[in-house]
Coordinates of C-alpha atoms and ligand atoms in Angstrom, one line a residue:
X8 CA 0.0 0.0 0.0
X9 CA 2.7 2.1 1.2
X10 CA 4.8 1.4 -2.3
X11 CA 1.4 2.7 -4.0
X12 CA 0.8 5.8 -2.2
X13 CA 4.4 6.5 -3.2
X14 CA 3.6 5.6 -7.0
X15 CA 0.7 8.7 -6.7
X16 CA 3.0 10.9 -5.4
X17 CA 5.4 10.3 -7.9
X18 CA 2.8 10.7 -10.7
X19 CA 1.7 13.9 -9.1
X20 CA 5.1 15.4 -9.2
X21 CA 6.0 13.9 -13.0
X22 CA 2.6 15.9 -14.0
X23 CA 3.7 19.1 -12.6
X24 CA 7.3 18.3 -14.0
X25 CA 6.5 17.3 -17.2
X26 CA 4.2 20.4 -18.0
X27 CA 0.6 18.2 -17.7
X28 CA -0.8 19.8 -14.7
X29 CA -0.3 22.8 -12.5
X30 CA -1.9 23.7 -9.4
X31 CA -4.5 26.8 -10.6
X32 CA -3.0 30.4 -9.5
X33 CA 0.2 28.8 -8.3
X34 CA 2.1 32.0 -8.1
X35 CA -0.6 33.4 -5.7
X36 CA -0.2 29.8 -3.6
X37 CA -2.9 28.0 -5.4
X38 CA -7.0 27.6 -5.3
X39 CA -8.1 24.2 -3.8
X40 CA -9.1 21.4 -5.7
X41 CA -8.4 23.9 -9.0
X42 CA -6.3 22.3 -12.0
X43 CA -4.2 23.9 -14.7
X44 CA -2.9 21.9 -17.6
X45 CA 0.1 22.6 -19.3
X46 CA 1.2 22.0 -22.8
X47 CA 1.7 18.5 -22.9
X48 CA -2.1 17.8 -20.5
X49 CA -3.8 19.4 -22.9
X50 CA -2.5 17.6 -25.5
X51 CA -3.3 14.4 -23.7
X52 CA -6.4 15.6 -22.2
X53 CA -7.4 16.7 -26.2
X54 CA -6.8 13.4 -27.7
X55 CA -8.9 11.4 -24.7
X56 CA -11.9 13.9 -25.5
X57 CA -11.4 12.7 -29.4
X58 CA -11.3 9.5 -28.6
X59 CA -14.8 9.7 -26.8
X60 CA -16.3 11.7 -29.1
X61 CA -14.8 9.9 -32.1
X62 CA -16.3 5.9 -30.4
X63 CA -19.8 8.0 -29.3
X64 CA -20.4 10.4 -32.3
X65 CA -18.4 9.2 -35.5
X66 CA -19.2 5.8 -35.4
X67 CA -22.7 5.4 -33.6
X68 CA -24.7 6.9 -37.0
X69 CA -27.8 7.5 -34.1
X70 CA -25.6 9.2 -32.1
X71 CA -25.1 13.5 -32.5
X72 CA -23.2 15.6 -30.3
X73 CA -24.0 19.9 -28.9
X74 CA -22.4 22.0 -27.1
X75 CA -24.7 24.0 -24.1
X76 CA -23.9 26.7 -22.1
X77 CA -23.0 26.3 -18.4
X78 CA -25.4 29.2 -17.3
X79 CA -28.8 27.6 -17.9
X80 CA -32.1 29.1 -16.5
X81 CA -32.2 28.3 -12.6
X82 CA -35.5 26.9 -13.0
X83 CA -33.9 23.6 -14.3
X84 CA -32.3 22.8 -11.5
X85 CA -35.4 23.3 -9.4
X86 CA -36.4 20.7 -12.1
X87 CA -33.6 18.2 -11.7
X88 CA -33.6 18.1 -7.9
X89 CA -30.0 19.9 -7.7
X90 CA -31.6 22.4 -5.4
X91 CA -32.8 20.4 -3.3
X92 CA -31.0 17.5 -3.1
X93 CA -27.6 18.1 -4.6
X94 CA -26.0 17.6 -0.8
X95 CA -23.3 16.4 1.3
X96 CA -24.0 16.2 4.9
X97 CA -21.4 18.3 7.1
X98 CA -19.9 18.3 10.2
X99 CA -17.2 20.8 11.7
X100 CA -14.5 20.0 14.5
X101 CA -14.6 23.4 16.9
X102 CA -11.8 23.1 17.6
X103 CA -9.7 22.6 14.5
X104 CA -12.7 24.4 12.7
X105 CA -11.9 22.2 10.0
X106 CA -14.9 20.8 7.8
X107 CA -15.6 16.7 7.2
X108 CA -18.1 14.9 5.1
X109 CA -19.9 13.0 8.0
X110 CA -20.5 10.2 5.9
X111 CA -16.5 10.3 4.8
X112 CA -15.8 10.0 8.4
X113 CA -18.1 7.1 8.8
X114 CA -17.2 5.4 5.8
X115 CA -13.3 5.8 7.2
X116 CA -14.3 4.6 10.7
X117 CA -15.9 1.5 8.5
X118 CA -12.5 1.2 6.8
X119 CA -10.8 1.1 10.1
X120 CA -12.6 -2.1 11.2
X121 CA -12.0 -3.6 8.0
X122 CA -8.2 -2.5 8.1
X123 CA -7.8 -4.3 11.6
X124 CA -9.6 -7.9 10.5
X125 CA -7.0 -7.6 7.1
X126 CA -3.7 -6.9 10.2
X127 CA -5.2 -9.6 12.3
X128 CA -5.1 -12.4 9.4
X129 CA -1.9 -11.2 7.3
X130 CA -0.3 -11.8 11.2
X131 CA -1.7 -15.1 11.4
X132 CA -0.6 -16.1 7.9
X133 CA 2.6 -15.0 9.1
X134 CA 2.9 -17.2 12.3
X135 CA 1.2 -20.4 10.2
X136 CA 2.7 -20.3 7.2
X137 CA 1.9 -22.7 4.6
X138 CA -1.1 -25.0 7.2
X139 CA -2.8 -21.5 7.6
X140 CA -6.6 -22.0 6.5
X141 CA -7.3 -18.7 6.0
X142 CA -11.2 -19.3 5.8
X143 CA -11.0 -20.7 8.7
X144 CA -9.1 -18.4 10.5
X145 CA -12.0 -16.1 9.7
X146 CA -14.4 -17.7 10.7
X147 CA -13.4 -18.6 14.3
X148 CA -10.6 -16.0 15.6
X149 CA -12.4 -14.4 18.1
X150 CA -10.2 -11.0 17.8
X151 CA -11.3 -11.3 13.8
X152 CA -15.1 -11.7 15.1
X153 CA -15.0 -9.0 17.1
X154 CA -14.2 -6.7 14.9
X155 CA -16.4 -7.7 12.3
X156 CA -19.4 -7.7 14.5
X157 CA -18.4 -4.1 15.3
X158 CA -18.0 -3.6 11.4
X159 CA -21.2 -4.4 10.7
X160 CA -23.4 -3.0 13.2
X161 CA -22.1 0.1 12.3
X162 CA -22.7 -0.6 8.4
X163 CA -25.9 -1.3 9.6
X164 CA -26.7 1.9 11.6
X165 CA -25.1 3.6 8.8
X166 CA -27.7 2.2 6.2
X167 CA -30.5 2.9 8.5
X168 CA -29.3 7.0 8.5
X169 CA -28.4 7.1 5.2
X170 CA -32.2 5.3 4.4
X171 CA -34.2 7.3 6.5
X172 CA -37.9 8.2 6.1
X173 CA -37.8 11.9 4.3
X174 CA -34.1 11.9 3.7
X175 CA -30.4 11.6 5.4
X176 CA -30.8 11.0 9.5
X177 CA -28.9 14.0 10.3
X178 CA -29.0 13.7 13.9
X179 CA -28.4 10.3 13.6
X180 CA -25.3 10.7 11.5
X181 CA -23.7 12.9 14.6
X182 CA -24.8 10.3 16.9
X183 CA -23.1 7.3 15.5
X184 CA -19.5 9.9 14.9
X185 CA -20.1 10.6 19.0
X186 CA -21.0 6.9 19.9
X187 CA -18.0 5.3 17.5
X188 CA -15.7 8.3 19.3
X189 CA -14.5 9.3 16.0
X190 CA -12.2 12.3 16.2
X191 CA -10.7 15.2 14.1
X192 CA -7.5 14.1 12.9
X193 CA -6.2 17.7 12.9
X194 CA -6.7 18.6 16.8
X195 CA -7.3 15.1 18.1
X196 CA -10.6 16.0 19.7
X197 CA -14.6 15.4 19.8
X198 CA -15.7 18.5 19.8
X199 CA -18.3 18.4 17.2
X200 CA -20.8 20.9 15.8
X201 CA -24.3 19.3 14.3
X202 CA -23.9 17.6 11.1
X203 CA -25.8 20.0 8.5
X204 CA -27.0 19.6 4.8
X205 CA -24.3 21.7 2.3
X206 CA -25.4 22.6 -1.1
X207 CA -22.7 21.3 -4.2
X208 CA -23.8 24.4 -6.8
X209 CA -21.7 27.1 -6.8
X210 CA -24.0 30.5 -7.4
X211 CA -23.5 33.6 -9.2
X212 CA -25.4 36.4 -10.2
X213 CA -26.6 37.6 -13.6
X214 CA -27.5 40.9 -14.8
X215 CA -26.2 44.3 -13.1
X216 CA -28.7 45.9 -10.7
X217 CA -28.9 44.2 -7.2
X218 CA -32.6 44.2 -7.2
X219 CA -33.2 42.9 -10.9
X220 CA -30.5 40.3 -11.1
X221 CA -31.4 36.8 -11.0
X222 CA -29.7 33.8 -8.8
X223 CA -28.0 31.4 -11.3
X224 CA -26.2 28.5 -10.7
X225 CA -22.7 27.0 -12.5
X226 CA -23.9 23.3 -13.5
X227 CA -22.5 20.7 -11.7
X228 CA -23.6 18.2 -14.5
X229 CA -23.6 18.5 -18.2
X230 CA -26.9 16.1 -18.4
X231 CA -29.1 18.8 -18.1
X232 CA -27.9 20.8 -21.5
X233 CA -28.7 17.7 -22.9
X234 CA -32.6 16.8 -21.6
X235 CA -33.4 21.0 -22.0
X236 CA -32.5 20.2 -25.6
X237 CA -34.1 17.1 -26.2
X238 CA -37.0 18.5 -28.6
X239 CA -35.0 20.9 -30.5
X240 CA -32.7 18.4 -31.3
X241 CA -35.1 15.4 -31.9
X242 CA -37.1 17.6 -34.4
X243 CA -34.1 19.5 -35.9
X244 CA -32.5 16.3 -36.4
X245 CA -35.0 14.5 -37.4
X246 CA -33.6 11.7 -34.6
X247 CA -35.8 8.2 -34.8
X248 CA -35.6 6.7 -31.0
X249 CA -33.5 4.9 -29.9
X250 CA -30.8 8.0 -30.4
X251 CA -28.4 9.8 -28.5
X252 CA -26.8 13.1 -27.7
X253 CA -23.2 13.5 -26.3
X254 CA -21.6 16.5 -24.9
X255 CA -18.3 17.4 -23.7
X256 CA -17.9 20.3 -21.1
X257 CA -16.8 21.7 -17.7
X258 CA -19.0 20.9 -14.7
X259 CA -18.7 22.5 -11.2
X260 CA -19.2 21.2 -7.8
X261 CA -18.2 23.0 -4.2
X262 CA -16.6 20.0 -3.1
X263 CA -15.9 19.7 0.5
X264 CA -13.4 17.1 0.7
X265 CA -11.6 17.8 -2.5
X266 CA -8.7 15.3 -2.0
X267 CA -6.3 13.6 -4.3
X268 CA -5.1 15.8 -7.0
X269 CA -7.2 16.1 -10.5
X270 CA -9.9 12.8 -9.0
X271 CA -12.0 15.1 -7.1
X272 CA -11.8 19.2 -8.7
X273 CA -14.2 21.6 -8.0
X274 CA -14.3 22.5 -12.0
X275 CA -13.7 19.4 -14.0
X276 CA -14.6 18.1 -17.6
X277 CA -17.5 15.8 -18.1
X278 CA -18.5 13.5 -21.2
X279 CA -21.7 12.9 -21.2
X280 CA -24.2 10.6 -23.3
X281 CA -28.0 10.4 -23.1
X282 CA -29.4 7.8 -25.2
X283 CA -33.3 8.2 -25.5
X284 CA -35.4 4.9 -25.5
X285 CA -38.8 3.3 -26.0
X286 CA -40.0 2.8 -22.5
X287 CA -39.6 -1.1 -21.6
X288 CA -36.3 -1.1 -23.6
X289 CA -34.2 0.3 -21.0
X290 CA -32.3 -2.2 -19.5
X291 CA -31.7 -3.9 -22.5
X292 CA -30.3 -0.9 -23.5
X293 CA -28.2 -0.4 -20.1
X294 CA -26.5 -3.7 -20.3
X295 CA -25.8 -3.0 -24.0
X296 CA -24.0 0.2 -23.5
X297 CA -22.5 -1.3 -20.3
X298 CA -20.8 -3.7 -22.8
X299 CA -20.1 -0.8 -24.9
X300 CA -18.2 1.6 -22.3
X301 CA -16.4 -1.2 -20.9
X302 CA -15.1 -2.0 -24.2
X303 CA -14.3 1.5 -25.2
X304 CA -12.4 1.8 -21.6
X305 CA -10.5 -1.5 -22.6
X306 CA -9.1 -0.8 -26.3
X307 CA -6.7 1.6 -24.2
X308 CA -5.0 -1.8 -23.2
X309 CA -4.1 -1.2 -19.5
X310 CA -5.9 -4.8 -19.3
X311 CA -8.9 -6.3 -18.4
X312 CA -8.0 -7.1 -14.5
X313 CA -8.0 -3.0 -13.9
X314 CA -12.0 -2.9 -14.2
X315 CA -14.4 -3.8 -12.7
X316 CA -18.3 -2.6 -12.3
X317 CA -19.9 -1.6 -9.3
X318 CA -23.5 -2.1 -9.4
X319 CA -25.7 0.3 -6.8
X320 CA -27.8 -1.5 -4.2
X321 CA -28.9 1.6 -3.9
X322 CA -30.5 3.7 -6.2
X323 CA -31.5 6.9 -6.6
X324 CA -35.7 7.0 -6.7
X325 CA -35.8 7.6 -10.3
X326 CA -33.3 4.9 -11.3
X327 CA -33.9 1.5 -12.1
X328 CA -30.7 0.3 -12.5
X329 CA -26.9 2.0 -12.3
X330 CA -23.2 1.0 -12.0
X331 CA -20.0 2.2 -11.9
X332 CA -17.2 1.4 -14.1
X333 CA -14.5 1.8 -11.7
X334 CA -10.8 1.6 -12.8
X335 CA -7.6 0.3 -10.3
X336 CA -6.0 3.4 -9.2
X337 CA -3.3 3.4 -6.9
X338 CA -5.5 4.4 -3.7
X339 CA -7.9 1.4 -5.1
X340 CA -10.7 0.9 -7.3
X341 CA -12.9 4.1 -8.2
X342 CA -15.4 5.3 -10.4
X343 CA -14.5 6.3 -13.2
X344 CA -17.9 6.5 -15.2
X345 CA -21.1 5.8 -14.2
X346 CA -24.3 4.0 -16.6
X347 CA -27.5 5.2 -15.1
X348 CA -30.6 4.1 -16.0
X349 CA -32.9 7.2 -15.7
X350 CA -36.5 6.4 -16.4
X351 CA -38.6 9.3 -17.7
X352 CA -37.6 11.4 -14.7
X353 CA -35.4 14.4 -16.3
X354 CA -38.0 15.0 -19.5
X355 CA -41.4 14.6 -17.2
X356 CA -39.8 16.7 -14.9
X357 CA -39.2 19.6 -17.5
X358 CA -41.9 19.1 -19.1
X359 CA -43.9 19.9 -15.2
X360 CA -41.8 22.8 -14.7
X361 CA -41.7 24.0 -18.2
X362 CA -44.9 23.6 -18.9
X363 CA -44.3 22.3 -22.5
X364 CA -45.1 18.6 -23.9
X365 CA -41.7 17.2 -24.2
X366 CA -42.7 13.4 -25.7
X367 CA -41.8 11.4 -29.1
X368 CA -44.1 10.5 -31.5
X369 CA -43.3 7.0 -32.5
X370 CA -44.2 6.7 -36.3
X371 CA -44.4 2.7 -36.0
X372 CA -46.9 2.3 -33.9
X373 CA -48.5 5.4 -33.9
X374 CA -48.2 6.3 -30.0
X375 CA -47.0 9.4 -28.5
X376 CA -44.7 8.8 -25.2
X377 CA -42.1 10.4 -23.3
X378 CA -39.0 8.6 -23.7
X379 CA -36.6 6.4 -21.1
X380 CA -32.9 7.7 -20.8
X381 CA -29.5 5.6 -20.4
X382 CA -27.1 7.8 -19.4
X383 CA -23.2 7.3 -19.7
X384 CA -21.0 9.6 -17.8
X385 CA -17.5 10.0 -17.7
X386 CA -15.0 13.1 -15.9
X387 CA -12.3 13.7 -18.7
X388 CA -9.7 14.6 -15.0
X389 CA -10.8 10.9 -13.6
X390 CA -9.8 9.2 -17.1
X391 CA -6.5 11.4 -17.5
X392 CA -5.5 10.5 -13.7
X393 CA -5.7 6.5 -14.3
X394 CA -4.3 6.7 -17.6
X395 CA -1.4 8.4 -16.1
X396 CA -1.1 6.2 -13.2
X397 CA -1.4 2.9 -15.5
X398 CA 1.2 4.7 -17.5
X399 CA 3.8 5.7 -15.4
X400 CA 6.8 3.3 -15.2
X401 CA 10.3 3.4 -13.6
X402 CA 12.5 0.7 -15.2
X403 CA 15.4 -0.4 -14.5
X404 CA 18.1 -0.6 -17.4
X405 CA 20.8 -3.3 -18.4
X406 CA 23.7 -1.1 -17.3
X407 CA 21.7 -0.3 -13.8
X408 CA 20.0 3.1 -14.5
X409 CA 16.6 4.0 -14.6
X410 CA 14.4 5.6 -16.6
X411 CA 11.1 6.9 -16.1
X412 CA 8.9 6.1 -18.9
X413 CA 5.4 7.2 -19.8
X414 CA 3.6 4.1 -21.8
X415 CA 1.0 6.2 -23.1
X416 CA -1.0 4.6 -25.6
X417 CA 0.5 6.0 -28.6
X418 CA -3.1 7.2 -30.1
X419 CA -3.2 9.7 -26.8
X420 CA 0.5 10.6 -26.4
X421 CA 0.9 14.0 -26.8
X422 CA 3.6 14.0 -29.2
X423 CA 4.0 11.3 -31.3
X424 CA 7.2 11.6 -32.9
X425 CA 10.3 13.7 -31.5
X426 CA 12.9 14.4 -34.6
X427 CA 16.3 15.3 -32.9
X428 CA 19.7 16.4 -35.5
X429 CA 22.9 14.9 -33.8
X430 CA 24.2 18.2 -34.0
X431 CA 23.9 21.6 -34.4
X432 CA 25.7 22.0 -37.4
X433 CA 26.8 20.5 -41.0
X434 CA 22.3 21.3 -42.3
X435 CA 21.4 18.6 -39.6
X436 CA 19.1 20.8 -38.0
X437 CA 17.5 21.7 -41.6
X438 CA 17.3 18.5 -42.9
X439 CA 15.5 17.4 -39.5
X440 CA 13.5 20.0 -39.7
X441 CA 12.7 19.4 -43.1
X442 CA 11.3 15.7 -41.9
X443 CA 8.8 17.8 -39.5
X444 CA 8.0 20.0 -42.3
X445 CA 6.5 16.3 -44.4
X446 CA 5.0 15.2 -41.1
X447 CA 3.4 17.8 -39.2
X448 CA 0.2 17.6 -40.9
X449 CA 0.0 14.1 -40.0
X450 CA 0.6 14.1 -36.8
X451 CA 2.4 16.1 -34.0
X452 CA 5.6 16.5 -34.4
X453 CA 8.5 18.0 -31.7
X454 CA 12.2 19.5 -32.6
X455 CA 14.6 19.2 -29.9
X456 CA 18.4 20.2 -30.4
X457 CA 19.8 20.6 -27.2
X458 CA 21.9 17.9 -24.8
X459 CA 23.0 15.1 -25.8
X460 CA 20.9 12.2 -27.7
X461 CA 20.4 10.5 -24.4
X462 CA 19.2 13.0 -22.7
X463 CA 16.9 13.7 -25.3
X464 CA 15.6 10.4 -25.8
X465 CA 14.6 10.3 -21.5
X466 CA 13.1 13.3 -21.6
X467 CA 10.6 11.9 -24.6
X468 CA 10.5 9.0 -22.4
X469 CA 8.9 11.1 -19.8
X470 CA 6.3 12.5 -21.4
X471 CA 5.6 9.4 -23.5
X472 CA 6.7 9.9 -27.1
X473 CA 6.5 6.6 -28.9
X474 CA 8.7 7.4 -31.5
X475 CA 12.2 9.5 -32.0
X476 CA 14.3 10.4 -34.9
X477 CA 17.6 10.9 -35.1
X478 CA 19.0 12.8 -37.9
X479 CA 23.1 12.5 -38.4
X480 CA 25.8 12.7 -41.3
X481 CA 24.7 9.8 -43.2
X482 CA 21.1 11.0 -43.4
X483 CA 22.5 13.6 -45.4
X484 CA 24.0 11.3 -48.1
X485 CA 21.0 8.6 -47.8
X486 CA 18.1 9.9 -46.4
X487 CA 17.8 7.3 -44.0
X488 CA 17.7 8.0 -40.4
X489 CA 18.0 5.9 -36.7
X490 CA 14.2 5.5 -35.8
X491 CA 14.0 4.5 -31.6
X492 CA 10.8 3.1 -30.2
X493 CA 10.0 4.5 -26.7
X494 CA 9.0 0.9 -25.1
X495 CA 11.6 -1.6 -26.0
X496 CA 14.5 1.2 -26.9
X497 CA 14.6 -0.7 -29.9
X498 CA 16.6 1.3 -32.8
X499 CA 16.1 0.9 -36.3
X500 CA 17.9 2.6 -39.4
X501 CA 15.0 3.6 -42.0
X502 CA 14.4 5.7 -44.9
X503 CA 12.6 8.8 -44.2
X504 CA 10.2 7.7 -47.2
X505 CA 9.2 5.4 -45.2
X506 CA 8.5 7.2 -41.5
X507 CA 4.6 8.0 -42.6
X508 CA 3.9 4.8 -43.0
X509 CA 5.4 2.9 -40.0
X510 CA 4.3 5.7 -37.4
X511 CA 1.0 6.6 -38.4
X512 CA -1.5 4.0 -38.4
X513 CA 0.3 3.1 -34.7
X514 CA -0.4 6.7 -33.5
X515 CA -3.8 7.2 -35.1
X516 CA -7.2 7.8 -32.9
X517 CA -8.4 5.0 -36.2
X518 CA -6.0 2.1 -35.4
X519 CA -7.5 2.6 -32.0
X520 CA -10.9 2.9 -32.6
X521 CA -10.8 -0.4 -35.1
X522 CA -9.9 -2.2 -32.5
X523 CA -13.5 -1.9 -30.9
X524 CA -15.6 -4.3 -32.2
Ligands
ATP6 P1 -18.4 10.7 -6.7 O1 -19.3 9.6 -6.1 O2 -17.0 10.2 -6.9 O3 -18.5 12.0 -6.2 P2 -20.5 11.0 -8.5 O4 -21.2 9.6 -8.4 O5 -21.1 12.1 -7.9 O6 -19.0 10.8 -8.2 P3 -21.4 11.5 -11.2 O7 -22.3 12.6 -10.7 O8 -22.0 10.2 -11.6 O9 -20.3 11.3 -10.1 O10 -20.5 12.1 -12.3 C1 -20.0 11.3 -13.4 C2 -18.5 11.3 -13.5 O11 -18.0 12.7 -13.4 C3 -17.8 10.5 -12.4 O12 -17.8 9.2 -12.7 C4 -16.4 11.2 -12.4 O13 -15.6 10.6 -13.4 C5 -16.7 12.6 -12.7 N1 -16.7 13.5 -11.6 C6 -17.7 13.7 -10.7 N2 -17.4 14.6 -9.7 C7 -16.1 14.9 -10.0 C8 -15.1 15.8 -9.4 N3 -15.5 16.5 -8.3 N4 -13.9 15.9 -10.0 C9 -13.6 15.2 -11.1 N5 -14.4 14.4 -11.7 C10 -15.7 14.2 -11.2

């Protein structure tokens, strides 16, 4: 655990390093859980967004994409529950006054228990050796018993809060953080204030005078841009359900415990999908696109073993089926995307509040109805963070260095090939140049002259450059150059004629998206 904690930190730094991501406003000490990224983030953070949008919109022919704005009229968020609902319950320590999550804090405490029953039986496995029966172990050790009996009466209290009649047991949360004598981990003590219900949306005004200006709200979800458009869409498009709309864009959420780097911001990126369906089709259509995202997630090749999906027990009122597609990060496995099944509750409920009849008119059978929704959702930060951790790699070399290596997959690497001139002089920087000047239309292309070659090859190691070019004397007299591939070092002496053709159909969004079937 210890060796993966270390791994994050070591991705965090190589971000900042390496020009993917900065701390917002560093200069003025930084704005929590706010993101920059630098030139070679975007890059990455560009190609991931094609490579959604590419799978979803290019080559689903019912699928079409838009692009809302993130002021929308505050009504619809009366409409989608967000005011009302959009809460995490909050508790302060006096004494610290630092702020918790109350149901982080009992989710930790949870963790605890569990931590102590893992101790107890990696200690006995220890002492037995190869007679342990671990099964067995767990089911008689009184010390293991004990705890789990303490486990689960607080899981079960827990539920009971978290399930209460007309909403979260707020009372009942603070009573179970007194009973379990959980304390602030900053001053050490119990000194707690009520546990309270805090509001995600972040608010602004719009228009000038105080009197006449109206409250509206940054969305904290892209979804809604999506149902608000639903008719204008449908008709202007001339969409036959099943059909879906996909959107890219920043979402915003005051996040309390905004904790571990770009996985929880308080602006981030969301890809959204709503795919529109004829009611009774739904979860046909959820375990379809639950195949579908799983297989788009896997085509990046970080294997198979590094998903997994989390179905809800528990679901939201208006669901009737969800899960998680959660990807193996260092600190565990976490959601990464989430496939909701939606009912009709986003359209009825704009249609209520809107007043306007927001159905489908379904030319085969002659029926009007309001459609059912699948939704897939995925934060562009969450995808960038687990590709980076997946990709990130210290190896140790033959002649006992080590190099840090990015294994980006080469369709998302920010630069795909890195054209270096041996040295500055005799036209090896022109003719190098000259190979960029062939390629950069193809794909991106990067000059670097300075240090030495090896230096220049670790440094595209770092950021993940599948392929370098080196340019030297003999290039000059046969126009054939030392091509070096960033995962096996491998070096190869090949005609420039022939560079297209090798590197692009490895670095192409295509070769990637053939691969899904
Ligand atoms: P969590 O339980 O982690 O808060 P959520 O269930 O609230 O997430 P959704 O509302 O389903 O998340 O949002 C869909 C996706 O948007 C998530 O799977 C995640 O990838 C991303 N996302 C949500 N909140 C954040 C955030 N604060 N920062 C970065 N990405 C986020």
């Amino acid at each position: 655990m210890a060796q993966q904690e270390d791994i994050f930190k070591k991705v965090v730094s190589h971000c900042k390093e390496y020009g993917f991501v900065f701390p917002s406003s560093e200069i003025y000490d930084g704005l929590g859980a706010v993101y920059d990224y630098g030139q070679n983030g975007v890059e990455l953070k560009n190609n991931i967004k094609q490579y959604w949008w590419q799978y979803m919109v290019l080559l689903h022919e019912n699928i079409v994409g838009i692009d809302s704005a993130i002021f929308m009229h505050p009504t619809i968020w009366k409409a989608s529950g967000h005011v009302d609902a959009f809460n995490d319950p909050l508790i302060d320590n006096r004494d610290s006054k630092k702020r918790y999550r109350a149901d982080v804090l009992i989710e930790e405490q949870i963790a605890k228990y569990e931590d102590k029953i893992e101790k107890e039986v990696a200690k006995a496995k220890k002492r037995f050796g190869d007679s342990f029966d671990e099964a067995q172990y767990r089911a008689t050790s009184p010390r293991v018993l004990e705890e789990q009996a303490k486990r689960d009466a607080l899981h079960q209290r827990y539920q009971e809060v978290m399930n209460a009649e007309g909403g979260i047991d707020l009372e009942g949360m603070k009573q179970i953080i007194l009973d379990e004598e959980i304390v602030c981990p900053l001053s050490g003590t119990r000194n707690w204030t009520d546990v309270r219900q805090f509001n995600l949306m972040f608010k602004t005004e719009m228009g000038a005078a105080a009197e006449g200006a109206s409250t509206i709200y940054l969305r904290p979800e892209t979804a809604q841009g999506i149902f608000v458009n639903y008719l204008n869409v449908q008709k202007t498009g001339r969409m036959k359900v099943p059909f879906g709309i996909a959107q890219i864009g920043k979402a915003f959420r005051n996040e309390i415990v905004a904790r571990q780097f770009i996985f929880r911001m308080r602006e981030f990126e969301q890809m959204e999908m709503q795919f529109f369906v004829k009611p009774g089709t739904e979860l046909q259509w959820f375990d379809e696109w639950k195949k579908r995202r799983m297989a788009w997630h896997q085509a990046l090749g970080f294997g198979a073993e590094n998903y997994r999906f989390h179905d809800h027990d528990k679901l939201a009122h208006y669901a009737n089926a969800a899960t998680d597609v959660e990807f193996k990060l260092p600190f565990g496995f976490k959601e990464v995307e989430g496939i909701h099944s939606r009912t009709d509750f986003d359209l009825s409920q704009h249609a209520k509040f809107s007043g306007k009849k927001i159905e489908y008119f379904d030319p085969e059978d002659n029926t009007s109805y309001t459609p059912y929704v699948i939704e897939t959702s995925i934060g562009v930060d969450r995808m960038f963070l687990s590709i980076m951790c997946h990709s990130y790699c210290e190896e140790k070399l033959e002649d006992g260095q080590t190099r840090t290596v990015l294994r980006l997959p080469a369709a998302l690497a920010p630069v795909k090939l890195a054209v270096f001139p041996l040295t500055k002089k005799d036209g090896l920087p022109e003719k190098a140049r000259e190979i960029i000047d062939s390629l950069k239309f193809h794909f991106n292309c990067k000059y670097e002259e300075k240090d030495q070659i090896g230096k220049r090859y670790r440094r595209q190691d770092a950021i993940g450059t599948p392929f370098c070019v080196t340019v030297d004397n003999q290039t000059l007299e046969d126009n054939t150059v030392t091509l070096r591939y960033r995962d096996t070092m491998k070096q190869e002496r090949v005609n420039i004629s022939d560079l297209r053709s090798i590197i692009e159909d490895q670095v192409s969004l295509t070769s990637l998206l053939k691969n899904l079937k």
